[in-house]
Short mmCIF file of C-alpha atoms and ligand atoms in Angstrom, two decimals:
data_model
loop_
_atom_site.label_atom_id
_atom_site.label_comp_id
_atom_site.label_asym_id
_atom_site.label_seq_id
_atom_site.Cartn_x
_atom_site.Cartn_y
_atom_site.Cartn_z
CA UNK A 59 74.60 28.33 -84.18
CA UNK A 60 70.94 27.18 -84.14
CA UNK A 61 69.21 25.81 -81.09
CA UNK A 62 67.45 23.11 -83.11
CA UNK A 63 70.75 21.75 -84.45
CA UNK A 64 72.09 21.55 -80.91
CA UNK A 65 69.00 19.70 -79.54
CA UNK A 66 69.13 17.29 -82.45
CA UNK A 67 72.85 16.67 -81.84
CA UNK A 68 72.14 15.68 -78.29
CA UNK A 69 69.15 13.64 -79.37
CA UNK A 70 71.57 11.69 -81.65
CA UNK A 71 73.76 10.97 -78.69
CA UNK A 72 76.59 13.31 -79.80
CA UNK A 73 78.85 15.26 -77.45
CA UNK A 74 78.18 18.99 -77.16
CA UNK A 75 80.97 21.53 -77.16
CA UNK A 76 81.41 24.25 -74.54
CA UNK A 77 80.32 26.81 -77.01
CA UNK A 78 77.05 24.94 -77.85
CA UNK A 79 75.96 24.51 -74.29
CA UNK A 80 77.00 28.27 -73.59
CA UNK A 81 74.91 29.32 -76.63
CA UNK A 82 71.81 27.40 -75.31
CA UNK A 83 72.09 28.63 -71.66
CA UNK A 84 72.94 32.29 -72.47
CA UNK A 85 70.21 32.53 -75.05
CA UNK A 86 67.63 31.36 -72.63
CA UNK A 87 68.86 33.75 -69.97
CA UNK A 88 68.64 36.57 -72.52
CA UNK A 89 65.18 35.37 -73.62
CA UNK A 90 66.29 34.75 -77.27
CA UNK A 91 65.00 31.25 -77.00
CA UNK A 92 61.60 30.22 -75.65
CA UNK A 93 60.57 28.05 -72.73
CA UNK A 94 59.51 25.38 -75.18
CA UNK A 95 62.78 25.27 -76.95
CA UNK A 96 64.67 25.17 -73.60
CA UNK A 97 62.29 22.37 -72.48
CA UNK A 98 63.38 20.36 -75.61
CA UNK A 99 66.99 20.98 -74.82
CA UNK A 100 66.42 19.99 -71.04
CA UNK A 101 64.56 16.85 -72.12
CA UNK A 102 67.23 15.74 -74.50
CA UNK A 103 69.72 16.07 -71.67
CA UNK A 104 67.30 14.24 -69.46
CA UNK A 105 66.93 11.17 -71.84
CA UNK A 106 70.44 11.09 -73.36
CA UNK A 107 72.55 12.34 -70.48
CA UNK A 108 75.78 14.33 -70.49
CA UNK A 109 79.36 13.23 -70.27
CA UNK A 110 81.57 14.60 -67.34
CA UNK A 111 83.07 17.15 -69.53
CA UNK A 112 79.68 18.21 -70.85
CA UNK A 113 78.33 18.39 -67.16
CA UNK A 114 81.34 20.68 -66.31
CA UNK A 115 80.67 22.94 -69.30
CA UNK A 116 77.05 23.42 -68.17
CA UNK A 117 78.26 24.05 -64.63
CA UNK A 118 80.74 26.63 -65.83
CA UNK A 119 78.38 28.41 -68.10
CA UNK A 120 75.82 28.70 -65.28
CA UNK A 121 78.56 29.93 -62.83
CA UNK A 122 79.52 32.70 -65.32
CA UNK A 123 75.86 33.71 -65.74
CA UNK A 124 75.97 35.45 -62.39
CA UNK A 125 78.21 36.90 -59.70
CA UNK A 126 80.76 34.95 -57.77
CA UNK A 127 81.94 35.52 -54.17
CA UNK A 128 85.51 36.03 -53.31
CA UNK A 129 86.20 34.60 -49.81
CA UNK A 130 89.92 34.24 -50.38
CA UNK A 131 90.82 37.15 -47.86
CA UNK A 132 89.18 35.36 -45.00
CA UNK A 133 92.03 34.05 -42.75
CA UNK A 134 90.22 31.12 -41.37
CA UNK A 135 89.42 27.82 -43.12
CA UNK A 136 86.12 28.26 -44.95
CA UNK A 137 83.69 25.33 -45.53
CA UNK A 138 80.19 25.29 -47.00
CA UNK A 139 77.71 22.56 -46.27
CA UNK A 140 74.70 21.73 -48.54
CA UNK A 141 71.86 19.31 -48.10
CA UNK A 142 69.84 18.10 -50.88
CA UNK A 143 66.84 18.48 -48.76
CA UNK A 144 64.91 16.00 -46.65
CA UNK A 145 62.03 15.68 -44.25
CA UNK A 146 62.74 17.23 -40.84
CA UNK A 147 66.21 18.39 -42.11
CA UNK A 148 67.34 21.12 -39.59
CA UNK A 149 71.09 20.00 -39.88
CA UNK A 150 72.34 23.37 -40.98
CA UNK A 151 70.97 25.12 -37.83
CA UNK A 152 73.03 22.60 -35.86
CA UNK A 153 76.24 22.08 -37.86
CA UNK A 154 76.99 25.65 -38.80
CA UNK A 155 77.41 26.95 -35.20
CA UNK A 156 79.34 23.67 -34.12
CA UNK A 157 81.77 24.21 -36.95
CA UNK A 158 82.11 27.99 -36.27
CA UNK A 159 82.75 27.24 -32.55
CA UNK A 160 85.65 25.15 -33.68
CA UNK A 161 87.16 28.09 -35.57
CA UNK A 162 85.93 27.24 -39.02
CA UNK A 163 84.24 29.79 -41.15
CA UNK A 164 80.85 28.77 -42.54
CA UNK A 165 79.25 31.07 -45.07
CA UNK A 166 75.85 29.83 -46.08
CA UNK A 167 73.25 31.00 -48.57
CA UNK A 168 69.98 29.10 -48.04
CA UNK A 169 67.03 29.00 -50.26
CA UNK A 170 63.34 28.97 -49.46
CA UNK A 171 61.64 25.52 -49.96
CA UNK A 172 59.63 24.57 -52.92
CA UNK A 173 57.31 21.53 -52.76
CA UNK A 174 57.04 19.23 -49.81
CA UNK A 175 59.87 20.45 -47.51
CA UNK A 176 60.72 23.97 -46.11
CA UNK A 177 64.11 25.42 -46.80
CA UNK A 178 66.57 26.53 -44.11
CA UNK A 179 65.50 30.12 -45.03
CA UNK A 180 61.92 29.27 -44.04
CA UNK A 181 62.93 27.81 -40.75
CA UNK A 182 64.92 30.81 -39.82
CA UNK A 183 62.19 33.13 -40.73
CA UNK A 184 60.09 31.48 -38.10
CA UNK A 185 62.29 33.20 -35.48
CA UNK A 186 61.02 36.75 -35.03
CA UNK A 187 63.43 39.49 -36.08
CA UNK A 188 65.90 37.12 -37.96
CA UNK A 189 67.23 38.91 -40.98
CA UNK A 190 67.95 36.82 -44.05
CA UNK A 191 68.87 39.71 -46.29
CA UNK A 192 72.21 41.47 -45.67
CA UNK A 193 74.74 43.44 -47.58
CA UNK A 194 77.83 41.62 -48.79
CA UNK A 195 79.95 43.75 -46.34
CA UNK A 196 77.68 42.82 -43.35
CA UNK A 197 77.79 39.14 -44.30
CA UNK A 198 81.72 39.20 -44.35
CA UNK A 199 81.59 41.16 -41.06
CA UNK A 200 79.46 38.46 -39.45
CA UNK A 201 81.82 35.76 -40.76
CA UNK A 202 84.83 37.54 -39.24
CA UNK A 203 83.10 38.24 -35.83
CA UNK A 204 80.80 35.25 -35.36
CA UNK A 205 82.17 32.60 -37.76
CA UNK A 206 78.97 31.61 -39.34
CA UNK A 207 76.24 33.36 -41.24
CA UNK A 208 73.03 32.14 -43.00
CA UNK A 209 71.49 34.49 -45.39
CA UNK A 210 69.04 34.06 -48.34
CA UNK A 211 70.29 32.77 -51.55
CA UNK A 212 71.45 35.76 -53.68
CA UNK A 213 69.36 36.37 -56.75
CA UNK A 214 72.67 37.34 -58.62
CA UNK A 215 74.42 33.91 -58.18
CA UNK A 216 74.17 31.32 -61.00
CA UNK A 217 71.26 33.25 -62.66
CA UNK A 218 70.93 30.72 -65.29
CA UNK A 219 70.46 27.92 -62.81
CA UNK A 220 67.61 29.70 -61.30
CA UNK A 221 65.76 30.05 -64.58
CA UNK A 222 66.54 26.59 -65.77
CA UNK A 223 65.78 24.93 -62.36
CA UNK A 224 62.32 26.75 -62.34
CA UNK A 225 61.68 25.41 -65.76
CA UNK A 226 62.67 21.85 -64.75
CA UNK A 227 60.32 22.02 -61.83
CA UNK A 228 57.51 23.11 -64.01
CA UNK A 229 57.95 20.45 -66.66
CA UNK A 230 58.96 17.73 -64.15
CA UNK A 231 62.57 17.25 -65.25
CA UNK A 232 64.20 17.45 -61.99
CA UNK A 233 65.64 13.95 -61.42
CA UNK A 234 68.37 13.88 -63.91
CA UNK A 235 71.99 13.37 -62.47
CA UNK A 236 73.94 15.77 -64.77
CA UNK A 237 71.16 18.55 -64.43
CA UNK A 238 71.23 18.18 -60.58
CA UNK A 239 74.97 17.96 -60.31
CA UNK A 240 75.52 21.03 -62.38
CA UNK A 241 72.69 22.96 -60.69
CA UNK A 242 73.95 22.33 -57.24
CA UNK A 243 77.69 22.71 -58.09
CA UNK A 244 77.19 26.07 -60.06
CA UNK A 245 75.68 27.63 -56.93
CA UNK A 246 78.28 26.09 -54.52
CA UNK A 247 81.30 27.09 -56.66
CA UNK A 248 80.00 30.58 -57.21
CA UNK A 249 79.57 30.92 -53.45
CA UNK A 250 83.39 30.78 -52.99
CA UNK A 251 84.13 28.03 -50.29
CA UNK A 252 87.22 25.80 -50.89
CA UNK A 253 85.70 22.91 -49.15
CA UNK A 254 82.07 21.93 -49.80
CA UNK A 255 80.39 19.15 -47.75
CA UNK A 256 77.16 17.75 -49.40
CA UNK A 257 74.61 15.76 -47.34
CA UNK A 258 72.97 13.77 -50.13
CA UNK A 259 69.72 12.28 -48.96
CA UNK A 260 68.61 8.93 -50.22
CA UNK A 261 65.23 7.21 -49.84
CA UNK A 262 61.55 7.87 -49.94
CA UNK A 263 61.50 11.36 -48.71
CA UNK A 264 64.37 12.47 -51.04
CA UNK A 265 64.66 13.01 -54.80
CA UNK A 266 67.42 10.33 -54.90
CA UNK A 267 65.51 7.18 -54.21
CA UNK A 268 68.17 4.52 -54.39
CA UNK A 269 72.00 4.31 -53.31
CA UNK A 270 73.12 3.53 -57.00
CA UNK A 271 71.78 6.88 -58.41
CA UNK A 272 72.91 8.73 -55.25
CA UNK A 273 76.47 7.33 -55.68
CA UNK A 274 76.63 8.31 -59.26
CA UNK A 275 75.45 11.93 -58.44
CA UNK A 276 77.87 12.10 -55.50
CA UNK A 277 80.90 10.97 -57.77
CA UNK A 278 79.76 13.49 -60.43
CA UNK A 279 79.82 16.36 -57.99
CA UNK A 280 83.18 15.37 -56.43
CA UNK A 281 84.70 15.27 -60.08
CA UNK A 282 83.09 18.64 -60.93
CA UNK A 283 84.63 20.19 -57.84
CA UNK A 284 87.94 18.90 -58.81
CA UNK A 285 87.77 21.02 -62.19
CA UNK A 286 87.85 24.12 -59.72
CA UNK A 287 90.34 22.76 -57.27
CA UNK A 288 87.59 22.51 -54.64
CA UNK A 289 87.41 19.72 -52.24
CA UNK A 290 83.90 18.24 -52.41
CA UNK A 291 82.95 15.46 -50.01
CA UNK A 292 79.36 13.79 -50.25
CA UNK A 293 77.79 11.87 -47.44
CA UNK A 294 74.88 9.69 -48.40
CA UNK A 295 72.35 9.61 -45.56
CA UNK A 296 69.17 7.79 -45.18
CA UNK A 297 65.89 9.52 -45.78
CA UNK A 298 63.49 6.61 -45.51
CA UNK A 299 62.53 8.01 -42.14
CA UNK A 300 62.32 11.76 -41.13
CA UNK A 301 65.30 13.40 -39.49
CA UNK A 302 64.65 14.00 -35.75
CA UNK A 303 61.32 14.35 -34.14
CA UNK A 304 60.06 17.74 -35.30
CA UNK A 305 58.82 18.35 -38.85
CA UNK A 306 57.59 21.95 -39.71
CA UNK A 307 59.55 25.23 -39.72
CA UNK A 308 59.13 26.62 -36.28
CA UNK A 309 59.05 23.28 -34.68
CA UNK A 310 62.38 22.32 -36.33
CA UNK A 311 63.94 25.48 -34.95
CA UNK A 312 62.63 24.39 -31.51
CA UNK A 313 64.34 20.93 -31.93
CA UNK A 314 67.63 22.69 -32.79
CA UNK A 315 67.33 24.85 -29.52
CA UNK A 316 66.62 21.44 -27.63
CA UNK A 317 69.64 19.83 -29.23
CA UNK A 318 72.05 22.46 -27.87
CA UNK A 319 70.44 21.85 -24.41
CA UNK A 320 71.37 18.26 -24.73
CA UNK A 321 68.07 16.71 -25.68
CA UNK A 322 68.97 14.64 -28.74
CA UNK A 323 67.14 12.45 -31.13
CA UNK A 324 69.75 9.53 -31.75
CA UNK A 325 69.65 9.68 -35.65
CA UNK A 326 69.77 13.56 -35.65
CA UNK A 327 72.73 13.48 -33.29
CA UNK A 328 74.75 10.89 -35.24
CA UNK A 329 74.27 12.80 -38.48
CA UNK A 330 74.95 16.13 -36.93
CA UNK A 331 78.12 14.98 -35.15
CA UNK A 332 79.32 13.14 -38.36
CA UNK A 333 78.84 16.09 -40.73
CA UNK A 334 80.27 18.77 -38.41
CA UNK A 335 83.26 16.45 -37.78
CA UNK A 336 83.66 16.17 -41.51
CA UNK A 337 83.46 19.87 -42.06
CA UNK A 338 86.03 20.49 -39.30
CA UNK A 339 88.49 17.89 -40.28
CA UNK A 340 88.53 18.80 -43.97
CA UNK A 341 88.70 22.55 -43.27
CA UNK A 342 91.27 22.40 -40.64
CA UNK A 343 93.18 19.41 -42.12
CA UNK A 344 93.08 17.36 -38.94
CA UNK A 345 92.06 13.64 -38.61
CA UNK A 346 88.27 12.83 -38.43
CA UNK A 347 88.93 11.33 -35.05
CA UNK A 348 90.24 14.54 -33.42
CA UNK A 349 87.52 16.53 -35.14
CA UNK A 350 84.84 14.33 -33.74
CA UNK A 351 86.49 14.59 -30.19
CA UNK A 352 86.37 18.37 -30.55
CA UNK A 353 82.63 18.30 -31.69
CA UNK A 354 81.60 16.32 -28.67
CA UNK A 355 83.46 18.60 -26.44
CA UNK A 356 82.05 21.75 -27.95
CA UNK A 357 78.54 20.20 -27.51
CA UNK A 358 79.13 19.28 -23.83
CA UNK A 359 80.93 22.33 -22.80
CA UNK A 360 78.16 24.58 -24.15
CA UNK A 361 80.46 26.43 -26.64
CA UNK A 362 78.38 25.27 -29.61
CA UNK A 363 75.11 26.50 -27.92
CA UNK A 364 76.76 29.90 -27.11
CA UNK A 365 77.62 30.11 -30.86
CA UNK A 366 74.20 29.16 -32.06
CA UNK A 367 72.79 31.99 -29.65
CA UNK A 368 75.29 34.51 -30.88
CA UNK A 369 74.75 33.84 -34.53
CA UNK A 370 70.82 34.06 -34.23
CA UNK A 371 71.21 37.26 -32.12
CA UNK A 372 73.70 38.80 -34.54
CA UNK A 373 71.09 38.53 -37.42
CA UNK A 374 68.32 40.02 -35.25
CA UNK A 375 66.59 36.91 -34.16
CA UNK A 376 64.88 36.48 -30.83
CA UNK A 377 64.80 32.87 -29.80
CA UNK A 378 62.18 33.51 -27.27
CA UNK A 379 59.85 34.56 -29.89
CA UNK A 380 59.23 31.84 -32.33
CA UNK A 381 56.21 31.98 -34.67
CA UNK A 382 54.73 28.87 -33.21
CA UNK A 383 51.04 29.66 -32.46
CA UNK A 384 49.06 26.51 -33.46
CA UNK A 385 46.48 24.12 -31.94
CA UNK A 386 47.49 20.55 -31.01
CA UNK A 387 45.96 17.24 -31.70
CA UNK A 388 47.45 13.99 -30.05
CA UNK A 389 47.15 11.04 -32.22
CA UNK A 390 47.22 7.75 -30.23
CA UNK A 391 48.14 4.30 -31.34
CA UNK A 392 45.45 1.66 -32.02
CA UNK A 393 47.99 -1.15 -31.74
CA UNK A 394 50.91 -2.38 -29.61
CA UNK A 395 54.32 -3.36 -31.04
CA UNK A 396 57.32 -1.57 -32.31
CA UNK A 397 57.77 1.36 -34.78
CA UNK A 398 59.54 -0.31 -37.60
CA UNK A 399 59.01 2.39 -40.23
CA UNK A 400 57.85 6.03 -40.47
CA UNK A 401 57.07 7.09 -43.96
CA UNK A 402 58.85 10.37 -44.42
CA UNK A 403 57.10 11.01 -47.86
CA UNK A 404 53.59 10.55 -46.40
CA UNK A 405 54.58 12.65 -43.35
CA UNK A 406 55.89 15.45 -45.44
CA UNK A 407 52.67 15.43 -47.56
CA UNK A 408 50.69 15.76 -44.30
CA UNK A 409 52.88 18.63 -43.13
CA UNK A 410 52.51 20.31 -46.53
CA UNK A 411 48.79 19.91 -46.41
CA UNK A 412 48.81 21.69 -43.05
CA UNK A 413 50.32 24.72 -44.79
CA UNK A 414 54.18 24.36 -44.09
CA UNK A 415 55.27 24.21 -47.74
CA UNK A 416 54.64 26.18 -51.01
CA UNK A 417 53.90 25.36 -54.59
CA UNK A 418 55.11 28.65 -55.99
CA UNK A 419 57.88 30.81 -54.77
CA UNK A 420 55.59 33.60 -53.63
CA UNK A 421 53.17 31.40 -51.76
CA UNK A 422 52.53 32.22 -48.02
CA UNK A 423 53.42 29.34 -45.49
CA UNK A 424 52.29 28.78 -41.96
CA UNK A 425 55.52 28.65 -39.84
CA UNK A 426 53.77 27.14 -36.76
CA UNK A 427 52.22 23.93 -38.28
CA UNK A 428 53.72 20.52 -38.39
CA UNK A 429 54.16 17.23 -36.44
CA UNK A 430 56.20 16.24 -33.46
CA UNK A 431 56.88 12.57 -33.22
CA UNK A 432 56.40 11.14 -29.67
CA UNK A 433 57.27 7.59 -30.86
CA UNK A 434 60.21 7.16 -33.45
CA UNK A 435 61.88 4.43 -35.16
CA UNK A 436 62.56 1.38 -32.89
CA UNK A 437 60.32 2.66 -30.01
CA UNK A 438 58.04 0.30 -28.19
CA UNK A 439 54.48 1.35 -28.37
CA UNK A 440 51.40 0.25 -26.28
CA UNK A 441 47.79 0.74 -27.58
CA UNK A 442 46.70 4.06 -26.44
CA UNK A 443 50.17 5.71 -26.31
CA UNK A 444 50.50 9.10 -28.06
CA UNK A 445 52.34 8.46 -31.56
CA UNK A 446 52.62 12.07 -32.29
CA UNK A 447 51.23 15.59 -32.05
CA UNK A 448 49.87 17.42 -35.10
CA UNK A 449 50.16 21.23 -34.78
CA UNK A 450 47.61 22.78 -37.04
CA UNK A 451 45.73 26.13 -37.68
CA UNK A 452 43.41 24.76 -40.44
CA UNK A 453 41.87 21.43 -39.49
CA UNK A 454 42.11 18.75 -42.16
CA UNK A 455 39.30 16.17 -42.13
CA UNK A 456 41.68 13.12 -42.18
CA UNK A 457 44.51 14.44 -39.96
CA UNK A 458 44.47 11.41 -37.50
CA UNK A 459 44.18 8.82 -40.26
CA UNK A 460 47.01 10.51 -42.31
CA UNK A 461 49.33 10.60 -39.32
CA UNK A 462 48.50 7.14 -38.31
CA UNK A 463 49.21 5.82 -41.93
CA UNK A 464 52.71 7.22 -41.66
CA UNK A 465 53.60 4.57 -38.98
CA UNK A 466 54.36 0.82 -39.42
CA UNK A 467 53.85 -0.87 -36.01
CA UNK A 468 54.64 -4.57 -35.91
CA UNK A 469 54.97 -7.13 -33.11
CA UNK A 470 58.56 -8.03 -33.89
CA UNK A 471 61.18 -5.18 -33.74
CA UNK A 472 63.06 -4.74 -37.15
CA UNK A 473 66.68 -3.74 -37.36
CA UNK A 474 67.01 0.05 -37.62
CA UNK A 475 69.26 1.19 -40.60
CA UNK A 476 72.20 3.47 -39.68
CA UNK A 477 71.64 7.02 -40.87
CA UNK A 478 74.98 7.34 -42.49
CA UNK A 479 75.27 5.17 -45.66
CA UNK A 480 78.62 6.19 -46.94
CA UNK A 481 80.97 8.93 -47.85
CA UNK A 482 82.46 9.77 -51.29
CA UNK A 483 85.42 11.97 -51.57
N1 URA B 198 68.79 21.07 -55.73
C1 URA B 198 69.40 22.07 -56.66
O1 URA B 198 69.80 23.07 -56.25
N2 URA B 198 69.27 21.67 -57.94
C2 URA B 198 68.70 20.68 -58.44
O2 URA B 198 68.61 20.31 -59.60
C3 URA B 198 68.02 19.65 -57.46
C4 URA B 198 68.22 20.12 -56.17
#
């Protein structure tokens, strides 16, 4: 086989066989073909697409390029939850302990963030003592004793995806539906859960900008799951505005702590209750309605909060020691009206510029910096009210202006969109 023939075949809109896709992926992992040749292959997929079968072949080859985790001996229902990444997305910190307190096992491997938003691993690292690295045995022991565990993404899982995803990031070929579907599903299938809940973000602050493309991606992932007999459920959620009030690694941990104390942001509460109910109902095979009643009960009784505390403590974290040392700047409104929009993309760029995100994998980040929204979607604002507080360690020249520009304040109150758009199973 020759790489050039396979690339030309795709460029001519012909279907590739399992062996041809396997040849390209494995040759790249073994460094038998160069970054340039692999880029040509990636671009041919980017422009010509892949059929469902081809997307499955790519997923399968990437799964086989690394280790897989066997969770079949766990005698509790097992469910994984994945988010495609959004601004202020601290959902994993909330739904993993809720589901675990309902007797569902939640094994999670989370990555560090690249680009504008921090990953769950970055958020957890802002808790002093929290250990993201664990042996496989310790991970399984925690799942047995606590019910949830969040560790760093193993380097040994879907090895080919890591290499190809890094290349795609470098050449700007991320937003391709078959490439995203195979990338996410290769990691999820290799991680061993039978039920996979995907929170697919749609809107300005997400890589899926519209509902049509997000629906196509969701359907593709559900179908790929079926090849492996895995139940995949995708919820499309709105990312035109940030999730919750705190954006920034340590600040998001603090919002999760507050959440379990009963101080909720409405949109964050709605999505957290919805996703945890979905996790519990599909894993325990009970109705969504009963699962939702259970979730509300677990939150109100404090069981979910106890589980959150137990999980963080088990992994060495001290919730009274958060890396949150930063200076504060209150930004006040220059006008009166209603908050009709908060631009999540602009906000994430500001938080990134403050130092909360990284360009390259090895870059250091500042856990403490970010923004806390005092006024959120739908709120009434009077001139002079504090809109938000910026937490910073290095002062940016235009911080106030950048923050003010994230807000659209108008005289007439606009209708606020629901956070949950639809669910595809
Ligand atoms: N997240 C992934 O894991 N892969 C992609 O391709 C895009 C988002």
